[in-house]
Coordinates of C-alpha atoms in Angstrom, one line a residue:
M1 CA 205.4 101.9 151.3
I2 CA 206.0 103.5 147.9
S3 CA 208.2 106.6 148.1
K4 CA 206.8 110.0 147.0
E5 CA 209.3 110.0 144.1
M6 CA 208.2 106.6 142.9
K7 CA 204.6 107.7 143.0
Q8 CA 205.4 110.7 141.0
L9 CA 207.4 108.6 138.5
K10 CA 204.4 106.3 138.0
L11 CA 202.0 109.2 137.6
T12 CA 204.2 110.8 135.1
G13 CA 203.9 107.8 132.8
F14 CA 200.4 108.7 131.7
V15 CA 201.6 111.9 130.1
I16 CA 203.2 110.1 127.1
F17 CA 199.8 108.5 126.6
L18 CA 198.4 112.0 126.2
F19 CA 201.0 113.7 124.1
F20 CA 203.5 111.6 122.3
L21 CA 202.2 108.0 121.6
T22 CA 205.1 107.4 119.2
E23 CA 205.2 103.7 119.9
C24 CA 201.5 103.0 119.5
L25 CA 200.6 105.3 116.6
S26 CA 202.6 105.9 113.5
L27 CA 203.4 109.5 113.0
P28 CA 201.9 111.1 109.9
T29 CA 204.0 112.1 106.9
K30 CA 201.5 113.7 104.4
P31 CA 201.1 117.5 104.9
Q32 CA 197.3 117.1 105.4
D33 CA 197.8 114.3 107.9
V34 CA 200.4 116.3 109.8
G35 CA 198.0 119.2 110.1
D36 CA 195.2 117.0 111.4
F37 CA 197.6 115.3 113.8
N38 CA 198.8 118.7 115.2
I39 CA 195.2 119.9 115.6
T40 CA 194.3 116.7 117.5
Q41 CA 197.5 117.1 119.6
K42 CA 196.6 120.6 120.5
F43 CA 193.0 119.6 121.4
I44 CA 194.3 116.9 123.7
E45 CA 196.9 119.2 125.4
D46 CA 194.2 121.8 126.0
N47 CA 191.8 119.3 127.5
V48 CA 194.2 117.0 129.5
G49 CA 192.5 117.7 132.8
Y50 CA 189.0 116.8 131.5
I51 CA 190.3 113.8 129.6
T52 CA 192.0 112.5 132.8
I53 CA 188.8 113.0 134.8
I54 CA 186.8 111.0 132.3
A55 CA 189.3 108.1 132.2
F56 CA 189.6 107.9 136.0
A57 CA 185.9 108.3 136.7
Q58 CA 185.0 105.6 134.2
Y59 CA 187.5 103.1 135.5
V60 CA 186.9 103.9 139.2
Q61 CA 183.3 104.9 139.4
E62 CA 183.3 104.9 143.2
A63 CA 186.1 107.5 143.4
S64 CA 185.3 110.8 145.1
F65 CA 185.5 114.0 143.1
E66 CA 188.4 115.1 145.4
E67 CA 190.3 111.9 144.4
V68 CA 189.6 112.5 140.7
E69 CA 190.5 116.2 140.8
M70 CA 193.8 115.5 142.6
F71 CA 194.7 113.0 139.9
A72 CA 193.8 115.4 137.2
K73 CA 195.9 118.2 138.7
T74 CA 198.9 115.9 139.0
M75 CA 198.5 115.0 135.3
T76 CA 198.4 118.6 134.3
E77 CA 201.6 119.4 136.2
Y78 CA 203.4 116.5 134.5
R79 CA 202.1 117.5 131.1
D80 CA 204.0 120.7 131.5
Q81 CA 207.2 118.9 132.5
C82 CA 207.0 116.5 129.6
L83 CA 206.2 119.2 127.1
A84 CA 209.3 121.1 128.3
N85 CA 211.5 118.0 128.0
S86 CA 210.0 115.0 126.2
K87 CA 213.2 113.0 126.6
L88 CA 212.7 112.5 130.4
P89 CA 212.6 108.7 131.1
Q90 CA 209.3 109.0 132.8
C91 CA 207.8 110.4 129.6
S92 CA 208.2 107.2 127.6
K93 CA 205.3 105.1 129.0
L94 CA 202.7 103.6 126.7
A95 CA 199.0 104.4 126.6
N96 CA 196.4 102.9 129.0
D97 CA 199.1 100.9 130.8
A98 CA 200.6 104.1 132.1
L99 CA 197.2 105.5 133.2
L100 CA 196.3 102.3 135.1
E101 CA 199.8 102.2 136.7
A102 CA 199.2 105.8 137.9
I103 CA 195.8 105.0 139.3
C104 CA 197.3 101.9 141.1
A105 CA 200.0 104.1 142.6
M106 CA 197.5 106.4 144.4
E107 CA 198.2 105.7 148.1
G108 CA 195.3 103.8 149.7
V109 CA 192.9 104.3 146.8
P110 CA 193.0 100.8 145.3
Q111 CA 192.1 99.2 148.6
K112 CA 189.5 101.8 149.5
R113 CA 187.8 101.6 146.1
N114 CA 188.1 97.8 145.7
F115 CA 190.3 97.5 142.6
S116 CA 193.6 96.3 144.2
H117 CA 193.1 92.9 142.7
C118 CA 193.4 94.6 139.2
C119 CA 196.6 96.3 140.3
N120 CA 198.1 92.9 141.1
K121 CA 198.0 92.1 137.4
D122 CA 200.1 93.4 134.6
G123 CA 199.7 94.5 131.0
F124 CA 196.7 93.1 129.1
E125 CA 195.4 91.2 132.1
R126 CA 195.3 94.5 134.2
R127 CA 193.5 96.3 131.4
L128 CA 191.0 93.6 131.1
C129 CA 190.4 93.5 134.9
F130 CA 189.8 97.3 135.0
F131 CA 187.4 97.0 132.0
Y132 CA 185.4 94.2 133.6
N133 CA 185.4 96.2 136.8
K134 CA 183.2 98.8 135.1
K135 CA 179.5 98.7 136.2
A136 CA 176.7 99.5 133.7
D137 CA 174.1 99.4 136.5
V138 CA 175.0 102.5 138.6
G139 CA 172.3 101.9 141.3
F140 CA 175.2 101.9 143.8
L141 CA 175.9 105.6 143.1
P142 CA 173.9 108.3 144.9
P143 CA 171.3 110.2 142.7
L144 CA 172.8 112.7 140.4
P145 CA 173.0 115.9 142.5
T146 CA 170.7 118.8 141.4
L147 CA 171.5 122.4 142.2
D148 CA 169.3 125.4 142.4
P149 CA 169.8 127.4 139.2
E150 CA 171.0 130.4 141.0
V151 CA 173.6 128.3 142.9
K152 CA 174.6 126.6 139.7
C153 CA 175.2 129.9 137.9
Q154 CA 177.2 131.3 140.8
A155 CA 179.3 128.2 140.9
Y156 CA 180.0 128.5 137.2
K157 CA 180.8 132.2 137.5
N158 CA 183.1 131.6 140.5
N159 CA 185.1 128.8 138.8
S160 CA 183.9 127.5 135.4
E161 CA 186.7 124.9 135.2
S162 CA 185.8 123.4 138.5
F163 CA 182.1 123.5 137.7
L164 CA 182.6 121.6 134.4
S165 CA 185.1 119.2 136.0
K166 CA 182.5 118.2 138.6
Y167 CA 179.8 117.8 135.9
I168 CA 181.9 115.7 133.6
Y169 CA 183.0 113.6 136.6
E170 CA 179.3 112.9 137.6
V171 CA 178.3 112.1 134.0
S172 CA 181.4 109.9 133.2
R173 CA 181.1 107.6 136.2
R174 CA 177.4 107.0 135.4
H175 CA 178.3 106.3 131.8
P176 CA 181.4 104.1 132.0
F177 CA 181.3 102.9 128.4
V178 CA 180.6 106.2 126.6
F179 CA 183.4 107.3 124.4
T180 CA 185.6 110.2 125.5
P181 CA 184.8 112.5 122.4
T182 CA 181.1 112.1 123.1
L183 CA 181.5 113.1 126.8
L184 CA 183.6 116.1 125.8
T185 CA 180.9 117.1 123.3
V186 CA 178.3 116.8 126.1
M187 CA 180.5 119.0 128.4
G188 CA 180.7 121.6 125.7
R189 CA 176.9 121.7 125.3
I190 CA 176.5 121.9 129.0
E191 CA 178.8 124.9 129.1
E192 CA 176.8 126.6 126.3
M193 CA 173.5 125.9 128.1
T194 CA 174.9 127.3 131.4
K195 CA 176.2 130.4 129.7
T196 CA 172.8 131.0 128.0
C197 CA 170.5 130.2 130.9
C198 CA 172.5 132.1 133.5
E199 CA 171.7 135.3 131.5
E200 CA 167.9 134.5 131.5
Q201 CA 165.4 135.8 134.0
D202 CA 163.7 132.4 134.3
K203 CA 166.8 130.3 134.7
A204 CA 165.0 127.2 135.9
N205 CA 162.8 127.0 132.9
C206 CA 165.7 127.6 130.5
F207 CA 167.8 124.8 132.1
R208 CA 164.8 122.5 132.0
I209 CA 164.1 123.1 128.2
K210 CA 167.7 123.1 127.0
A211 CA 168.7 120.0 129.1
V212 CA 166.3 117.8 127.1
P213 CA 168.3 117.6 123.8
V214 CA 171.6 117.2 125.7
I215 CA 170.2 114.2 127.7
Q216 CA 168.7 112.7 124.5
Y217 CA 172.0 113.1 122.7
L218 CA 173.9 111.4 125.5
K219 CA 171.4 108.5 125.8
A220 CA 171.4 107.9 122.0
F221 CA 175.2 107.8 121.7
S222 CA 175.6 105.8 124.9
S223 CA 173.2 103.1 123.7
F224 CA 174.8 102.9 120.2
Q225 CA 178.4 102.8 121.6
K226 CA 177.6 100.2 124.2
N227 CA 175.8 98.1 121.5
V228 CA 178.7 98.2 119.1
C229 CA 181.3 97.6 121.8
G230 CA 179.3 94.6 123.0
A231 CA 179.4 93.2 119.5
F232 CA 183.1 94.0 119.3
L233 CA 184.0 92.2 122.6
R234 CA 181.6 89.3 122.1
F235 CA 182.0 88.6 118.4
G236 CA 185.2 90.4 117.3
P237 CA 186.0 93.0 114.7
T238 CA 184.3 91.2 111.8
V239 CA 180.9 92.0 113.2
V240 CA 181.8 95.6 113.9
N241 CA 183.1 95.9 110.3
S242 CA 179.8 94.5 109.1
I243 CA 177.8 97.0 111.2
Y244 CA 179.8 99.9 109.7
I245 CA 179.7 98.6 106.1
A246 CA 175.9 98.6 106.5
I247 CA 175.8 102.1 108.1
L248 CA 178.3 103.8 105.9
S249 CA 176.9 102.2 102.7
Q250 CA 173.4 103.5 103.6
K251 CA 174.6 106.9 104.6
F252 CA 177.0 107.5 101.8
P253 CA 175.8 105.2 98.9
K254 CA 177.9 106.8 96.2
T255 CA 181.2 105.8 98.0
E256 CA 183.1 103.2 96.1
F257 CA 183.8 99.9 97.8
E258 CA 187.6 100.4 97.8
E259 CA 187.2 103.7 99.5
L260 CA 184.8 102.2 102.1
T261 CA 187.3 99.4 102.9
S262 CA 190.0 102.0 103.6
I263 CA 187.6 103.9 106.0
L264 CA 186.9 100.6 107.7
E265 CA 190.6 100.2 108.6
D266 CA 190.3 103.4 110.7
V267 CA 187.0 102.3 112.2
S268 CA 188.6 99.1 113.5
S269 CA 191.5 100.8 115.1
K270 CA 189.1 103.4 116.7
Y271 CA 186.9 100.7 118.4
D272 CA 189.9 98.9 119.7
G273 CA 190.8 101.9 121.9
C274 CA 187.3 103.4 122.5
C275 CA 185.7 100.1 123.7
E276 CA 188.6 99.4 126.0
G277 CA 188.3 102.9 127.6
D278 CA 191.6 104.1 126.2
A279 CA 190.6 107.8 126.3
V280 CA 193.2 109.5 124.1
Q281 CA 193.6 106.7 121.6
C282 CA 189.8 107.0 121.2
I283 CA 190.1 110.7 120.5
R284 CA 193.0 110.1 118.1
G285 CA 191.1 107.2 116.4
R286 CA 188.0 109.3 115.9
S287 CA 189.9 112.3 114.6
K288 CA 191.9 110.1 112.2
L289 CA 188.7 108.5 110.9
M290 CA 186.9 111.9 110.4
S291 CA 190.0 113.5 108.8
H292 CA 190.0 110.6 106.3
I293 CA 186.3 111.1 105.5
C294 CA 186.7 114.8 105.2
S295 CA 189.7 114.5 102.9
K296 CA 187.6 112.5 100.4
Q297 CA 184.4 114.6 100.4
D298 CA 184.1 114.5 96.6
S299 CA 184.0 110.7 96.5
I300 CA 182.0 110.2 99.7
S301 CA 179.3 112.8 100.1
S302 CA 178.5 116.4 99.3
K303 CA 176.6 116.7 102.5
I304 CA 179.5 116.7 105.0
K305 CA 181.2 119.9 104.0
E306 CA 179.6 121.9 106.8
C307 CA 180.6 119.1 109.3
C308 CA 184.2 119.1 108.2
E309 CA 184.5 122.8 109.0
K310 CA 183.7 122.1 112.6
K311 CA 186.2 121.6 115.4
I312 CA 187.0 118.4 117.3
P313 CA 184.9 116.7 118.6
E314 CA 181.8 118.3 117.1
R315 CA 183.1 117.4 113.6
G316 CA 182.7 113.7 114.2
E317 CA 179.3 113.9 115.8
C318 CA 178.1 115.9 112.9
I319 CA 179.3 113.5 110.2
I320 CA 177.8 110.5 112.0
Q321 CA 174.4 112.1 111.7
R322 CA 174.5 113.0 108.0
K323 CA 172.9 110.9 105.2
D324 CA 173.3 111.2 101.4
D325 CA 170.7 110.5 98.7
K326 CA 170.9 107.2 96.7
P327 CA 172.4 107.7 93.2
Q328 CA 169.6 107.8 90.6
D329 CA 171.4 105.3 88.4
L330 CA 171.7 102.7 91.1
S331 CA 169.6 99.7 90.3
L332 CA 167.4 98.1 93.0
K333 CA 169.0 94.7 92.5
E334 CA 172.6 93.7 92.1
E335 CA 172.4 90.6 89.9
K336 CA 176.1 89.6 90.2
F337 CA 175.3 87.9 93.6
T338 CA 172.4 85.8 92.4
E339 CA 172.6 85.6 88.6
N340 CA 176.4 85.3 88.0
K341 CA 177.5 81.7 87.2
N342 CA 180.9 82.2 88.9
V343 CA 179.4 83.2 92.3
C344 CA 180.9 80.2 94.1
E345 CA 184.3 80.6 92.6
E346 CA 184.4 84.3 93.6
R347 CA 183.2 83.5 97.1
N348 CA 185.7 80.8 97.6
A349 CA 188.6 82.9 96.4
D350 CA 188.1 85.5 99.2
Q351 CA 185.1 84.9 101.4
D352 CA 185.5 87.9 103.6
T353 CA 185.8 90.4 100.8
F354 CA 183.0 88.8 98.8
M355 CA 180.6 89.0 101.7
A356 CA 181.7 92.6 102.5
K357 CA 180.9 93.5 98.8
F358 CA 177.5 91.8 99.1
L359 CA 176.6 93.8 102.3
Y360 CA 177.9 97.0 100.7
E361 CA 175.8 96.6 97.5
Y362 CA 172.7 95.5 99.3
S363 CA 172.9 98.2 102.0
R364 CA 173.4 101.1 99.5
R365 CA 170.4 99.9 97.6
H366 CA 168.1 99.6 100.6
Q367 CA 168.2 102.7 102.7
E368 CA 164.8 101.8 104.0
L369 CA 166.0 98.8 106.0
S370 CA 167.5 98.8 109.5
T371 CA 171.1 98.0 110.2
P372 CA 170.2 94.7 112.0
E373 CA 168.0 93.6 109.0
L374 CA 170.9 94.2 106.6
L375 CA 173.1 92.0 108.8
R376 CA 170.4 89.3 108.9
I377 CA 170.1 89.3 105.1
A378 CA 173.9 89.0 104.8
R379 CA 173.9 86.1 107.2
V380 CA 171.0 84.4 105.3
Y381 CA 172.9 84.9 102.1
D382 CA 176.2 83.5 103.5
D383 CA 174.5 80.4 105.1
L384 CA 172.4 79.6 102.0
L385 CA 175.2 80.2 99.5
R386 CA 177.4 77.8 101.5
E387 CA 174.7 75.2 100.9
C388 CA 174.2 76.1 97.3
C389 CA 177.9 75.9 96.4
N390 CA 177.9 72.2 97.6
T391 CA 175.0 71.2 95.3
E392 CA 175.3 69.8 91.7
N393 CA 173.9 73.0 90.2
P394 CA 174.8 76.0 92.3
P395 CA 173.3 78.7 90.0
D396 CA 169.9 77.1 90.1
C397 CA 170.1 77.1 93.9
Y398 CA 171.3 80.7 94.5
S399 CA 169.1 82.3 91.8
T400 CA 166.2 82.1 94.2
L401 CA 167.9 83.6 97.2
E402 CA 166.2 87.0 96.6
N403 CA 163.0 85.3 97.8
K404 CA 164.8 84.2 101.0
F405 CA 165.8 87.8 101.6
N406 CA 162.2 89.0 101.3
E407 CA 161.1 86.2 103.7
T408 CA 163.6 87.3 106.3
T409 CA 162.5 90.9 106.0
E410 CA 158.8 89.9 106.2
K411 CA 159.4 88.1 109.4
S412 CA 161.2 91.1 110.9
L413 CA 158.5 93.4 109.7
K414 CA 155.8 91.4 111.4
I415 CA 157.6 91.7 114.7
V416 CA 157.7 95.5 114.3
Q417 CA 154.0 95.6 113.3
R418 CA 153.0 93.7 116.5
E419 CA 155.0 96.2 118.6
C420 CA 153.4 99.2 116.9
E421 CA 150.0 97.6 117.4
H422 CA 150.8 97.5 121.1
F423 CA 151.6 101.2 120.8
Q424 CA 148.3 101.9 119.0
N425 CA 146.1 99.9 121.3
L426 CA 147.6 100.6 124.7
G427 CA 148.1 104.0 126.4
K428 CA 151.6 105.1 127.3
D429 CA 151.4 103.8 130.8
D430 CA 149.9 100.4 129.8
L431 CA 152.5 100.1 127.1
K432 CA 155.2 100.6 129.7
Y433 CA 153.7 98.1 132.1
H434 CA 153.5 95.6 129.2
Y435 CA 157.2 95.8 128.7
F436 CA 158.0 95.9 132.5
I437 CA 156.2 92.6 132.8
K438 CA 157.7 91.1 129.7
F439 CA 161.3 92.0 130.5
T440 CA 161.1 91.0 134.1
K441 CA 159.7 87.6 133.3
I442 CA 162.4 87.0 130.6
A443 CA 165.3 88.4 132.8
P444 CA 164.2 88.6 136.5
Q445 CA 167.9 88.4 137.5
L446 CA 168.4 92.1 136.4
S447 CA 168.0 94.8 138.9
T448 CA 164.8 96.7 139.3
D449 CA 166.4 99.9 138.0
E450 CA 167.7 98.1 134.9
L451 CA 164.3 96.6 134.2
T452 CA 162.4 99.9 134.5
F453 CA 165.0 101.5 132.3
L454 CA 164.6 98.8 129.6
G455 CA 160.8 99.2 129.7
E456 CA 161.0 103.0 129.4
E457 CA 163.5 102.7 126.5
M458 CA 161.1 100.4 124.6
V459 CA 158.3 102.9 125.1
T460 CA 160.5 105.7 123.8
A461 CA 161.4 103.7 120.8
L462 CA 157.8 103.0 119.8
L463 CA 156.7 106.5 120.6
T464 CA 159.5 107.8 118.4
C465 CA 159.0 105.5 115.5
C466 CA 155.5 104.1 115.2
T467 CA 154.0 107.1 113.4
L468 CA 156.9 107.6 111.0
S469 CA 157.0 106.6 107.3
E470 CA 160.3 104.8 108.0
E471 CA 158.6 103.0 110.9
F472 CA 160.3 99.6 110.3
A473 CA 163.9 100.7 110.2
C474 CA 163.4 103.2 113.1
V475 CA 161.8 100.6 115.4
D476 CA 164.2 97.8 114.5
N477 CA 167.3 100.0 115.0
L478 CA 166.1 101.4 118.4
V479 CA 164.9 98.1 119.7
D480 CA 168.2 96.5 118.8
L481 CA 169.8 99.1 121.1
V482 CA 167.5 98.0 123.9
I483 CA 168.6 94.4 123.4
G484 CA 172.2 95.7 123.4
E485 CA 171.4 97.2 126.9
I486 CA 170.2 93.8 128.1
C487 CA 173.2 91.9 126.7
G488 CA 175.6 94.5 128.0
V489 CA 179.1 95.4 126.9
N490 CA 181.1 92.9 128.9
G491 CA 181.5 89.6 127.1
N492 CA 181.4 87.7 130.4
R493 CA 178.0 89.1 131.5
T494 CA 175.5 86.3 132.4
I495 CA 171.8 86.7 133.1
N496 CA 170.2 83.3 132.6
P497 CA 170.8 80.5 130.0
A498 CA 168.1 81.5 127.6
V499 CA 169.0 85.2 127.5
D500 CA 172.7 84.4 127.4
H501 CA 172.1 82.2 124.4
C502 CA 170.3 85.0 122.5
C503 CA 173.1 87.4 123.4
K504 CA 176.0 85.2 122.4
T505 CA 174.9 83.0 119.6
N506 CA 174.2 85.2 116.6
F507 CA 174.4 89.0 116.7
A508 CA 172.2 89.5 113.6
F509 CA 169.4 87.4 114.7
R510 CA 169.3 88.1 118.5
R511 CA 166.1 90.2 118.0
H512 CA 164.3 87.2 116.6
C513 CA 165.7 85.1 119.4
F514 CA 164.5 87.5 122.1
E515 CA 161.1 87.6 120.5
A516 CA 160.7 83.9 121.1
L517 CA 161.7 84.0 124.7
E518 CA 159.2 83.1 127.5
A519 CA 159.5 83.4 131.3
D520 CA 162.8 82.2 132.6
K521 CA 162.2 78.6 133.9
T522 CA 165.5 78.6 135.9
Y523 CA 164.5 81.5 138.1
V524 CA 163.7 80.9 141.8
P525 CA 161.8 83.8 143.3
P526 CA 162.5 85.1 146.8
S527 CA 160.6 83.2 149.5
A528 CA 159.6 86.3 151.3
S529 CA 158.1 89.6 150.0
Q530 CA 161.1 91.5 151.2
G531 CA 159.0 94.5 152.4
L532 CA 157.2 94.9 149.1
F533 CA 153.8 95.4 150.8
M534 CA 155.1 97.5 153.7
F535 CA 154.1 101.0 152.7
R536 CA 155.2 104.3 154.4
T537 CA 153.6 107.7 154.5
D538 CA 156.3 109.2 152.3
L539 CA 154.2 107.9 149.5
C540 CA 151.8 110.7 150.3
Q541 CA 154.5 113.4 150.0
A542 CA 155.8 112.1 146.7
H543 CA 155.4 114.3 143.6
D544 CA 153.7 112.8 140.6
E545 CA 156.9 111.7 138.9
E546 CA 158.3 110.2 142.1
L547 CA 155.0 108.4 142.8
Q548 CA 155.0 107.0 139.3
R549 CA 158.6 105.7 139.8
K550 CA 157.4 103.9 142.9
K551 CA 154.5 102.4 141.1
D552 CA 156.9 101.2 138.3
R553 CA 159.2 99.6 140.9
F554 CA 156.3 98.0 142.7
L555 CA 155.2 96.3 139.5
V556 CA 158.6 95.0 138.6
N557 CA 159.3 93.7 142.1
L558 CA 155.9 92.0 142.2
V559 CA 156.8 90.2 138.9
K560 CA 160.0 89.1 140.5
L561 CA 158.1 87.9 143.6
K562 CA 155.3 86.2 141.7
P563 CA 156.4 85.5 138.1
E564 CA 153.6 82.9 137.7
L565 CA 150.9 85.6 137.8
T566 CA 149.3 86.5 134.5
D567 CA 149.7 89.9 133.0
E568 CA 146.0 90.7 133.9
E569 CA 146.6 89.6 137.6
L570 CA 149.7 91.7 137.8
R571 CA 148.0 94.8 136.4
S572 CA 145.1 94.3 138.7
S573 CA 147.5 94.2 141.7
L574 CA 149.1 97.5 140.4
T575 CA 145.6 99.1 140.3
E576 CA 144.9 97.9 143.8
F577 CA 148.2 99.4 144.9
T578 CA 147.4 102.7 143.3
N579 CA 143.9 102.7 144.9
L580 CA 145.4 101.8 148.3
V581 CA 147.8 104.8 148.1
D582 CA 145.1 107.1 147.1
K583 CA 142.8 105.8 149.9
C584 CA 145.4 105.9 152.7
C585 CA 146.8 109.3 151.8
K586 CA 143.3 110.8 152.1
A587 CA 142.6 109.0 155.5
E588 CA 142.9 110.9 158.8
G589 CA 145.7 108.5 159.8
P590 CA 147.7 107.4 156.7
E591 CA 150.2 105.3 158.7
A592 CA 147.4 103.3 160.4
C593 CA 145.7 102.9 157.0
F594 CA 148.9 101.6 155.4
N595 CA 149.5 99.2 158.3
E596 CA 146.0 97.8 157.9
E597 CA 145.7 97.7 154.1
G598 CA 149.2 96.6 153.2
P599 CA 148.9 93.1 154.7
K600 CA 145.6 92.6 152.9
L601 CA 147.2 93.3 149.5
A602 CA 150.1 91.0 150.4
A603 CA 147.7 88.2 151.4
K604 CA 145.7 88.6 148.2
N605 CA 148.9 88.3 146.1
Q606 CA 150.2 85.3 148.1
A607 CA 146.9 83.5 147.5
S608 CA 147.0 84.2 143.7

């Protein structure tokens, strides 16, 4: 049994993570940096309770709100002690290690919430264990609670801090890989929405309208962050640097390469903490990165001034969404990478810097291309240049590489055009069913919830992009995020050999790899229908949205049961299911109708 004093000592350790960090972050010396450091410090101190809730809820998703709230209150108490006397021995712990030690010290919680195996490890192994314990598929959690608007407003009025704590707890445990600054921004927007809507006469309608952009914001940043962290954990920092060279060069094309590389140093340190779930290091990393960008506005972009005047964390979210115009004197082609006779010598002298310069120059000249396409072109250039530099006449070889870039883009463009043809030719529901069937055949091992989510995300991507002038970049960027959802964040995630190969072999070309996938040949469907054709009368009480969800799940589960059926046969069965529900819900005895018609539909599908 751990004594009360020992438990308190372990809990106290987290406070240094929140406030001092002298061993894991170098203290600033320049006046501007000191000011930014102090502003960040104050923000962390003011939000210690919420930050703790986010960290705990993301690591231990099963934890109750009472457990999380108790932990947050303890952290707030010890914050005050360590601020009063930072030399206390318990205030010298480091970063995430201290947080996890504190969580492990909670009496009975590790056993109750099934993470005691992680607490038996130390240091890096413990951090890795907690990270791999996070679950992207949150089907094990109850549905997100919904409150009557009047009840919601009264709860906020009675205790706004408790109301926001409960909200950020529910959101954080359902989004275990979203960065802390993003979740704090979401919380701020929820508070703004609540304040506004609680003053309205029609509160319900106000909440319904204002919730949409908040949800879209969370989904967009969640997908992007999971995608980049998946790349970071599966392929290492080099791929993340390449992603950000492409993004930043496109967004801020007048930035010099030397300035860009100094920004990338801050990006790398940020992702190291954010992807691991190190809440405060993530806040500090983001703040340091944005302070760097804001201190160099003249050389980076004239369009971020308004963003740089905002507070943490809104400043960072604002900068991320800005985009500058391409300099008028920037030529469409940078000839030094294909016309220069010394290309091989320059490449061999420093391959990483050479390739970074190529990606930088190509990206800033091609704002019309997607990030994945820029990475593909860089990969093609690297592979072919390696071959060219081993020939008798390298310049003759690499002088034609521009044609190879165009071929690569043309192949990617055709994939997007096919997808947008699906969008043009199919209605919204048929488009969704097309992707339900496609994803379920490719990856039937995924849960039904995951597969319906992926199909819906594909439809959203095409609905968003296929009517835009920048159709190609928009579709390719968003579909890449859907693929990121399939591959997941954890490097050890496995689905089936073909999908795993696409996820792990080549980050730039995984979209092309997925496009070539067919139905998984290793999948063994369940021998029984597992109640798929047993229908209950609650189908008749379901609202339109709920009934549609049940139809979606029926189709995905039917594909899992009978993957050999053609798309036409599967859609025909879905139509028969829809007709059956309509017929039985209009019958005098719905239950008797379902009992009679359900087995008929089952027999028909078994015979197919």
